[in-house]
PDB file of C-alpha atoms in Angstrom:
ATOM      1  CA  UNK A   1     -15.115   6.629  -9.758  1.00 72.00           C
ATOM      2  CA  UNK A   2     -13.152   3.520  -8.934  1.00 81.00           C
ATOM      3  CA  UNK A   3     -13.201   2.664  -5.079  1.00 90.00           C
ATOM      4  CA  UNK A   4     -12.472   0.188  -2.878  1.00 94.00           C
ATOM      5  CA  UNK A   5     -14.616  -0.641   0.014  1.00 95.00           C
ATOM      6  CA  UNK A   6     -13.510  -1.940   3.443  1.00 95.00           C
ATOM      7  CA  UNK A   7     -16.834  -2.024   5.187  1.00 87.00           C
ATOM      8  CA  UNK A   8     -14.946  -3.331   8.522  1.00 88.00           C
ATOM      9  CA  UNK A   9     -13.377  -0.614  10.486  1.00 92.00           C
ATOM     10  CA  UNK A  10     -12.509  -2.139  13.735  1.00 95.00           C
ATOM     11  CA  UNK A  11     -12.915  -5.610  14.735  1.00 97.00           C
ATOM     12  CA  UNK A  12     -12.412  -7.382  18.149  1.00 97.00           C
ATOM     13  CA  UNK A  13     -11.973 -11.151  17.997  1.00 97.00           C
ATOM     14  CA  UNK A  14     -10.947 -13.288  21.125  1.00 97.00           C
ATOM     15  CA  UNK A  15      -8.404 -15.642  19.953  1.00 97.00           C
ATOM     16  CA  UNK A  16      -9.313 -19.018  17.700  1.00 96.00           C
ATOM     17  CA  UNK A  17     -12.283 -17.070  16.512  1.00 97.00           C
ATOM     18  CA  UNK A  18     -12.906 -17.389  12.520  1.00 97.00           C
ATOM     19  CA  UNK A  19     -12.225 -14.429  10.889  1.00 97.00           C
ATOM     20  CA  UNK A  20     -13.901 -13.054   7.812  1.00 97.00           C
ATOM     21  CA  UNK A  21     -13.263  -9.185   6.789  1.00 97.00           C
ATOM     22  CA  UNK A  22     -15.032  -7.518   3.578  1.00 96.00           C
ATOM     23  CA  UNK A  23     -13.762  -5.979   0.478  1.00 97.00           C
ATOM     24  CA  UNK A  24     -15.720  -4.525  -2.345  1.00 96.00           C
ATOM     25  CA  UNK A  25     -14.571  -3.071  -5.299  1.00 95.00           C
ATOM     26  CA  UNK A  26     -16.354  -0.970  -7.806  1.00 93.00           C
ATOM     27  CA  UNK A  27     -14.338  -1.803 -11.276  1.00 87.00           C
ATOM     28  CA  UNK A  28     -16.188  -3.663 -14.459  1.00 82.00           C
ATOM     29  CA  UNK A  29     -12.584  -4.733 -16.318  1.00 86.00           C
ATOM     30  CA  UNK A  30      -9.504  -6.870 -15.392  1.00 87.00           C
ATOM     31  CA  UNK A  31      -8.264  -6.471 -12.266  1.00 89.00           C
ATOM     32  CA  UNK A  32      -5.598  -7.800  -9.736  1.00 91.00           C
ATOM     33  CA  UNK A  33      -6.321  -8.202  -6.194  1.00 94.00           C
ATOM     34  CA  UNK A  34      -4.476  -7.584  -2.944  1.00 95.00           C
ATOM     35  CA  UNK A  35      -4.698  -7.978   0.690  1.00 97.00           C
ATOM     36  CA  UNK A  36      -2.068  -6.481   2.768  1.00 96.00           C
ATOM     37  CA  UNK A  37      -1.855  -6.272   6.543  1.00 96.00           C
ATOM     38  CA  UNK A  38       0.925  -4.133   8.537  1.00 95.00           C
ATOM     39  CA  UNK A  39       1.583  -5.281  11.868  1.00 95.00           C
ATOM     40  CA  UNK A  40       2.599  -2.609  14.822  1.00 91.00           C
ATOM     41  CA  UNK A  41       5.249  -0.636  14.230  1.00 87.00           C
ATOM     42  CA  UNK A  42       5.984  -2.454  10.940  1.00 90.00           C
ATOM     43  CA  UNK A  43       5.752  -2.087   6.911  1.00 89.00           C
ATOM     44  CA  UNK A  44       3.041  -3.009   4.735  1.00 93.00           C
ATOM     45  CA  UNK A  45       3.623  -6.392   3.917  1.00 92.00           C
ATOM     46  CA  UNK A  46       1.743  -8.729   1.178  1.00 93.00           C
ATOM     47  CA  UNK A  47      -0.637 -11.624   2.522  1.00 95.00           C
ATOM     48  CA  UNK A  48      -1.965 -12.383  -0.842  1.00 95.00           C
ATOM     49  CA  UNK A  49      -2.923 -11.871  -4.461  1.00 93.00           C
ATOM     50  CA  UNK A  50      -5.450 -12.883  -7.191  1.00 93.00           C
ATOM     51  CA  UNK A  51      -4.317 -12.437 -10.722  1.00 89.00           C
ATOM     52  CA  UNK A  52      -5.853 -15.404 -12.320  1.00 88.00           C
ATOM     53  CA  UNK A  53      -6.907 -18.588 -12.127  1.00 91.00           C
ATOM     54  CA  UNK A  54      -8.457 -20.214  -8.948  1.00 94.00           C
ATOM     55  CA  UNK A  55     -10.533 -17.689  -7.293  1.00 94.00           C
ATOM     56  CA  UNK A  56      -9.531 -19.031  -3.771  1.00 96.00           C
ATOM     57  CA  UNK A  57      -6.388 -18.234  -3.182  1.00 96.00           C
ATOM     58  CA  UNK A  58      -4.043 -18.610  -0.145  1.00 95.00           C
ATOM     59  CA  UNK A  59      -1.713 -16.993   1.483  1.00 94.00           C
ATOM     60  CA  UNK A  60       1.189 -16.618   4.554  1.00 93.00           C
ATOM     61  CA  UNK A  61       0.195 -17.607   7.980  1.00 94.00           C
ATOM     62  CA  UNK A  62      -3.311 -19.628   7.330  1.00 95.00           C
ATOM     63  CA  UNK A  63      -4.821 -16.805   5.457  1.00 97.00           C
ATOM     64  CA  UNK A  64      -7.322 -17.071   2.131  1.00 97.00           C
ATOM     65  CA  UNK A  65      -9.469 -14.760   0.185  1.00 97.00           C
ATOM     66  CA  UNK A  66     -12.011 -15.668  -2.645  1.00 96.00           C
ATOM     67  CA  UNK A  67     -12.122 -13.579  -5.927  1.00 95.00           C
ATOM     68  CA  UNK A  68     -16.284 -13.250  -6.556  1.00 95.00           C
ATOM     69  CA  UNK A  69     -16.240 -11.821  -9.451  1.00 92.00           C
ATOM     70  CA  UNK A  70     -20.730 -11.032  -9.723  1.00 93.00           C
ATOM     71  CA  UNK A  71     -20.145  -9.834  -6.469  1.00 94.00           C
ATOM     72  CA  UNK A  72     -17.144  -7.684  -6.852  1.00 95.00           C
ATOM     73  CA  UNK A  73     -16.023  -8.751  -4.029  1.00 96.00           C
ATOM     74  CA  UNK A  74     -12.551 -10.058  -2.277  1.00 97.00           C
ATOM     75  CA  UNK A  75     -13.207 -10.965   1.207  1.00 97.00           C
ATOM     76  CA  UNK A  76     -10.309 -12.253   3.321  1.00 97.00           C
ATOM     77  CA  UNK A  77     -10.437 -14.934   5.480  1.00 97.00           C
ATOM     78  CA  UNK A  78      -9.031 -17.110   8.364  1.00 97.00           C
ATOM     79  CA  UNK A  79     -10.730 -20.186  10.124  1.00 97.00           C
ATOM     80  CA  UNK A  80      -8.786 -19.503  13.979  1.00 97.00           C
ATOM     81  CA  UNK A  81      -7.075 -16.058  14.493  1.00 97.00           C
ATOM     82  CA  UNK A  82      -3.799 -15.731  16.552  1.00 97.00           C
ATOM     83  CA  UNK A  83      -2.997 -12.553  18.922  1.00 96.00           C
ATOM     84  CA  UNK A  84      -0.290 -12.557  17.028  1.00 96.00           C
ATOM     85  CA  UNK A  85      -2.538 -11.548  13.984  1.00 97.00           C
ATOM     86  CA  UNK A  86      -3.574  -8.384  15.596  1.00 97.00           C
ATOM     87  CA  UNK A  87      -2.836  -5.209  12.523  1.00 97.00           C
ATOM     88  CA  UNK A  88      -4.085  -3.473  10.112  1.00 96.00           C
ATOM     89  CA  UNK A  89      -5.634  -5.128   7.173  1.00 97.00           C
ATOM     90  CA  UNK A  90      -5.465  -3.453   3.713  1.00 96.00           C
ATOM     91  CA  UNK A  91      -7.349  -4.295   0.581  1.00 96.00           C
ATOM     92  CA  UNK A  92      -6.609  -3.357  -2.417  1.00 95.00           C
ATOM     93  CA  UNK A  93      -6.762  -3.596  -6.432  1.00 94.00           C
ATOM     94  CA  UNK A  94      -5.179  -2.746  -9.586  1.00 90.00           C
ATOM     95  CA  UNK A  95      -6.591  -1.623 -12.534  1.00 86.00           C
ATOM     96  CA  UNK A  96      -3.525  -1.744 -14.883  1.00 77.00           C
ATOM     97  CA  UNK A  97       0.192  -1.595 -14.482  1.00 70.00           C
ATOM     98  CA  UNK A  98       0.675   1.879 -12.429  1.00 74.00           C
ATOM     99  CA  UNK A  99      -3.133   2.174 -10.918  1.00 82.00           C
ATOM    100  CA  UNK A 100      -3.204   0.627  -7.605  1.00 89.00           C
ATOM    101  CA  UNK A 101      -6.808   1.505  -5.484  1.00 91.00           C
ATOM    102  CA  UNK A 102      -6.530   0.878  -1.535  1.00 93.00           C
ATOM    103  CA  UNK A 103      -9.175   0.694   0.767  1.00 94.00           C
ATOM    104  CA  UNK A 104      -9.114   2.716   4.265  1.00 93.00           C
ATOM    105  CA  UNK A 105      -8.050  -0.534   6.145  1.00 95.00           C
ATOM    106  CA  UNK A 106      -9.015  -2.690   8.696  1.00 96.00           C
ATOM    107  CA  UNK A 107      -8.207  -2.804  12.167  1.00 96.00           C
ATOM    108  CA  UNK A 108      -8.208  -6.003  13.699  1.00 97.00           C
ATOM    109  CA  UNK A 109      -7.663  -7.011  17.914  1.00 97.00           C
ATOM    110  CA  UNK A 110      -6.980 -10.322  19.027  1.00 97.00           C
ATOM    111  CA  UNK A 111      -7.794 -11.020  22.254  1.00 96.00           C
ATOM    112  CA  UNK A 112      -5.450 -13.462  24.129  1.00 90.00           C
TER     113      UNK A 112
ATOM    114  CA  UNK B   1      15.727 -10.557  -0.383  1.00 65.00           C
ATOM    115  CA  UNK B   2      13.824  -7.643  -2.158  1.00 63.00           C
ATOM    116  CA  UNK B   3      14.155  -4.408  -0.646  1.00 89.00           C
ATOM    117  CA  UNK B   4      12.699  -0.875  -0.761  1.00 95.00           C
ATOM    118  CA  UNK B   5      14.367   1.331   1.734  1.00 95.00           C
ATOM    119  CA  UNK B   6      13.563   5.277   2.564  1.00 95.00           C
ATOM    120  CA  UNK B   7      15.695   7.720   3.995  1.00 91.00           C
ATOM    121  CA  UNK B   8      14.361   8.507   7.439  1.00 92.00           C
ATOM    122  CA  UNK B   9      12.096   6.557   9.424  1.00 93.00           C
ATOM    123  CA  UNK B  10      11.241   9.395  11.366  1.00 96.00           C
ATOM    124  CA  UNK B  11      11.413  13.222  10.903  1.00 97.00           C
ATOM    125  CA  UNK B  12      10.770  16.409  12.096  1.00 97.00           C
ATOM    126  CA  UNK B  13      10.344  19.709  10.162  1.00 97.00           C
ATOM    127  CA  UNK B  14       9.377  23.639  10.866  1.00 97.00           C
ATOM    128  CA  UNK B  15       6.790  24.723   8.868  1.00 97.00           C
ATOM    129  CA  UNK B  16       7.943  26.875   5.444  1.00 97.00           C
ATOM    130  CA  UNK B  17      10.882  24.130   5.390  1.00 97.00           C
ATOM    131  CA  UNK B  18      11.556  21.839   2.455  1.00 97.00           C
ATOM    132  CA  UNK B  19      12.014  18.584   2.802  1.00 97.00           C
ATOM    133  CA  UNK B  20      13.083  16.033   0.846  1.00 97.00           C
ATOM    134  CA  UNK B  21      12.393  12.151   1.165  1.00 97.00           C
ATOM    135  CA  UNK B  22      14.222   9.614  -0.188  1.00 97.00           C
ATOM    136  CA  UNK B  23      13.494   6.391  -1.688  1.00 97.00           C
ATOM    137  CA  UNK B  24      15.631   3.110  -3.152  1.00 97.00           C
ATOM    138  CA  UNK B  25      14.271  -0.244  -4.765  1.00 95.00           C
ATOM    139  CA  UNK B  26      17.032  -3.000  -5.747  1.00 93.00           C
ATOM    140  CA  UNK B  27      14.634  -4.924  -7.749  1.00 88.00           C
ATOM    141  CA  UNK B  28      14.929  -3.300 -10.891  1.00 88.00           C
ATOM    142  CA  UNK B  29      11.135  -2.191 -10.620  1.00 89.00           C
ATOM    143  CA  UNK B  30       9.671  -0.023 -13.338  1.00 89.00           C
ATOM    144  CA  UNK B  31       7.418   2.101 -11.388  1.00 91.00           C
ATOM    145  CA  UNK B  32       8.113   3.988  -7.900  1.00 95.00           C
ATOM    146  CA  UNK B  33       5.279   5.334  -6.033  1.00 96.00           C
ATOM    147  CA  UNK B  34       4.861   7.631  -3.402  1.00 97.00           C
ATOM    148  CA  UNK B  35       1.378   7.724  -0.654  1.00 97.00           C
ATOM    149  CA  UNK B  36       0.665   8.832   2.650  1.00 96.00           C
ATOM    150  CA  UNK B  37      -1.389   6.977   5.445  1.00 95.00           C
ATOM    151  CA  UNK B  38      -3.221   8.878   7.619  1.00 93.00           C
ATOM    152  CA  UNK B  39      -6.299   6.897  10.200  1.00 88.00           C
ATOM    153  CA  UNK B  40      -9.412   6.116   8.476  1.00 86.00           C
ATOM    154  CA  UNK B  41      -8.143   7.403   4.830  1.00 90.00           C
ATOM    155  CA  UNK B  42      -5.847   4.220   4.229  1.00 90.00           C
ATOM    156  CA  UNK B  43      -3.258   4.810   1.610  1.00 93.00           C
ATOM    157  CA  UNK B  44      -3.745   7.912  -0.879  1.00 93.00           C
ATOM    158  CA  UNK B  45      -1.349   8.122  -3.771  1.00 93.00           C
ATOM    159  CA  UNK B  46       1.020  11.474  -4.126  1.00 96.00           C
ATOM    160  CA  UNK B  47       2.940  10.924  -7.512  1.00 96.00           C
ATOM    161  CA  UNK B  48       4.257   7.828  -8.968  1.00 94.00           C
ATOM    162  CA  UNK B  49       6.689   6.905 -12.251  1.00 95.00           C
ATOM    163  CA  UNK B  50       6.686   4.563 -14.667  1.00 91.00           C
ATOM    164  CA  UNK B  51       9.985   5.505 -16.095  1.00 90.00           C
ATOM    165  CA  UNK B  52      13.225   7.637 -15.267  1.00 93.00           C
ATOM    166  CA  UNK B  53      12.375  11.098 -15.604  1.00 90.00           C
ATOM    167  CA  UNK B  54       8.049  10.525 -16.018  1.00 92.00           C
ATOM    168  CA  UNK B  55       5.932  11.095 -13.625  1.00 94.00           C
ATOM    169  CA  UNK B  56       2.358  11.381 -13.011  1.00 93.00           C
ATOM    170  CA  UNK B  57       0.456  12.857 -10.542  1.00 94.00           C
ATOM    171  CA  UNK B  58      -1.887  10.808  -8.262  1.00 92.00           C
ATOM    172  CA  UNK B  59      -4.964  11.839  -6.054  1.00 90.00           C
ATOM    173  CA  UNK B  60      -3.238  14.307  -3.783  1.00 95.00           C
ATOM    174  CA  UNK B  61      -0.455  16.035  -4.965  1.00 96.00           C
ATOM    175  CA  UNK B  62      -1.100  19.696  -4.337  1.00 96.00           C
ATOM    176  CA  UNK B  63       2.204  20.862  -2.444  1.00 96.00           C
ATOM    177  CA  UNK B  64       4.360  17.918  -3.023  1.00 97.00           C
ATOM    178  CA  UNK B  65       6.728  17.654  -6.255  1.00 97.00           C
ATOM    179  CA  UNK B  66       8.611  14.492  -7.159  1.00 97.00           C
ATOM    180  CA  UNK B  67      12.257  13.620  -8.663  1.00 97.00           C
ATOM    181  CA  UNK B  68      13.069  10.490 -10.671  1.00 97.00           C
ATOM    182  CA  UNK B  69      16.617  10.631 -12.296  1.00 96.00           C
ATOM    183  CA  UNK B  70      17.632   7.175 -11.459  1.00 96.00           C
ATOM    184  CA  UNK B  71      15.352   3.996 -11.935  1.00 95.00           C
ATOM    185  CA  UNK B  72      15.881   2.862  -8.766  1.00 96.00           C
ATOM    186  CA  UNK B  73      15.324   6.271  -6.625  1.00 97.00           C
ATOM    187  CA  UNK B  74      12.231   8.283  -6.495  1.00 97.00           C
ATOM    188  CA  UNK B  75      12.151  11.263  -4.098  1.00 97.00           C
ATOM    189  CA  UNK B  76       9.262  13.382  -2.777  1.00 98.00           C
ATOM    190  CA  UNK B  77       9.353  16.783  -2.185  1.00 98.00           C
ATOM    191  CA  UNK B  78       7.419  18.969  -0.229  1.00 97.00           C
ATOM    192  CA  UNK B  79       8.326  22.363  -1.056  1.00 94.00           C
ATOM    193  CA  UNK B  80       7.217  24.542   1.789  1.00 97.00           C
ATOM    194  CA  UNK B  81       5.961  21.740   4.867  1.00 97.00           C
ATOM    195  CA  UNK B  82       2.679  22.664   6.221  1.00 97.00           C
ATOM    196  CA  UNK B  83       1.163  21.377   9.601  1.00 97.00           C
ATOM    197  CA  UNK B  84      -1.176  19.508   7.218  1.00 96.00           C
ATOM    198  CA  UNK B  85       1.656  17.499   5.710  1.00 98.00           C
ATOM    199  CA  UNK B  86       2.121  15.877   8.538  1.00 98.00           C
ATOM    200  CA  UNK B  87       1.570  11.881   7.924  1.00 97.00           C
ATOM    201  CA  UNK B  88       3.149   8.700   7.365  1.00 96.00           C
ATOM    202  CA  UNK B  89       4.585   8.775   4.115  1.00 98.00           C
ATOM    203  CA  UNK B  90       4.925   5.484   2.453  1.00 97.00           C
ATOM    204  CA  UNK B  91       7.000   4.264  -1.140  1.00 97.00           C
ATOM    205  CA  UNK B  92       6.445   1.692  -3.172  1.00 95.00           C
ATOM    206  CA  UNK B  93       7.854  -0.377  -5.938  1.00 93.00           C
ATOM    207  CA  UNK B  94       6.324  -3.278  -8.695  1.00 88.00           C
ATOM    208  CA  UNK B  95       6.153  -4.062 -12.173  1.00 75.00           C
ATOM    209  CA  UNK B  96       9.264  -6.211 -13.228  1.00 70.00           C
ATOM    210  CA  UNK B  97       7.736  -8.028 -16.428  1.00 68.00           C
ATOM    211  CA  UNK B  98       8.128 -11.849 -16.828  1.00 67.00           C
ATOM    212  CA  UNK B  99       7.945 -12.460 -13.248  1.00 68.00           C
ATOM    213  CA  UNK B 100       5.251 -14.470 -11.542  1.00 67.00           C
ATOM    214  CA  UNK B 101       4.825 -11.421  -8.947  1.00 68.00           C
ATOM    215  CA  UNK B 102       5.358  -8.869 -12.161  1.00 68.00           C
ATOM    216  CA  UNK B 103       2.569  -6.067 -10.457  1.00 78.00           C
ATOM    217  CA  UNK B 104       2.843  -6.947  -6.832  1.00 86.00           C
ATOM    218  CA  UNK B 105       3.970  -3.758  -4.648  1.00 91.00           C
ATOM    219  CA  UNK B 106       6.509  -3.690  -2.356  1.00 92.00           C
ATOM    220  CA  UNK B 107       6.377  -1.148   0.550  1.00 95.00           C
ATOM    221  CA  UNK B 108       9.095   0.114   1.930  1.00 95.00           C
ATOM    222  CA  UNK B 109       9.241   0.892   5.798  1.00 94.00           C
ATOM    223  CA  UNK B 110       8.008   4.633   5.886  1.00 95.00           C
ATOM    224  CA  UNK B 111       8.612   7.833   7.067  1.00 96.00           C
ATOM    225  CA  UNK B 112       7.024   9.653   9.606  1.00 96.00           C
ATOM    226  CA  UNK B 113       6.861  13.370   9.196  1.00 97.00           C
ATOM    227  CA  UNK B 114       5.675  15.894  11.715  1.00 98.00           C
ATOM    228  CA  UNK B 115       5.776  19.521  11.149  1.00 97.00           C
ATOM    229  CA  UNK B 116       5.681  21.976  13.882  1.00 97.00           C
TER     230      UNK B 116
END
């Protein structure tokens, strides 16, 4: 079956700490890629996407992830976090037009 | 500014009720879907739509039912609310063809459901 593996539950970082959190996907065609992060109290929100091209890809507020595609893998990363980047951190992938696979999410602590 | 808005942001229900939650997209989306969010078990997919009046069931739609009769609102129902149903419920909009963000989601804000 198609999955999508967050192997990062919780993560503490004290602030201007690098930041690296793991996705996996199991998946052998095309595929989109996703990283979404929901901040307290507030809606899923996009932080960036792979479609094609460039496998490093950037997104809002000093955020990248790399598309690997022999290692299945879309890990999302940031060289100094904030407190301010303290949420949930989704990953997630698409397998055509209406099949979207999440992963159970990452929650991440800043420390100020 | 795209939006996808839902009815309630919070909600509270009796068990044996039905409720019904509502869902709008302005951004002339094709499909509407419909998840909930529990802790640990990140986003699991209800229904979705790919066209007014289609739907298709997802990975856990045993005792919710679904209405599409306008492209741009999707509702969930859940026919008789069970302690079990409580969750965040979350909808979501994408696929607008031609554009650069063409199968991006959008979320809309959520509803939280608790039934007693």
């Amino acid at each position: 079956a198609q999955s999508v593996s967050q192997h990062n539950h919780h993560v503490i970082l004290s602030e201007a700490a690098s930041l690296e959190l793991g996705c996996n996907y199991s998946y052998g065609g095309t595929v989109n890629l996703f990283w979404y992060v929901q901040y307290p109290g507030q809606h899923l929100q996009l932080l960036l996407k792979y479609f094609s091209g460039d496998p490093l890809v950037k997104g809002i507020k000093g955020f990248e992830a790399e598309f690997i595609k022999s290692k299945f893998s879309f890990n999302l990363r940031k060289p100094s976090v904030q407190w301010s980047d303290t949420a949930e951190y989704f990953c997630a992938v698409s397998t055509g037009t209406y099949k979207y696979i999440f992963g159970t999410g990452t929650r991440l602590k800043v420390l100020a | 500014d795209v939006k996808v808005t839902q009815s309630s942001r919070y909600l509270v229900k009796r068990t044996g009720e039905k409720v019904f939650l509502e869902c709008v997209q302005d951004m002339d989306h094709e499909n509407m879907f419909w998840y909930r969010q529990d802790p640990g078990l990140g986003l699991r997919l209800i229904y979705f739509s790919y066209d007014v009046k289609m739907k298709e069931k997802g990975d856990i739609p045993e005792g919710y039912s679904v209405s599409r009769e306008k492209k741009e609102r999707f509702s969930l129902i859940l026919e008789s609310a069970s302690t079990n149903q409580t969750s965040m419920y979350l909808c979501a909009s994408s696929y607008l063809p031609g554009t650069e963000s063409y199968n991006e989601q959008f979320f809309g804000p959520g509803t939280r459901l608790t039934v007693l």
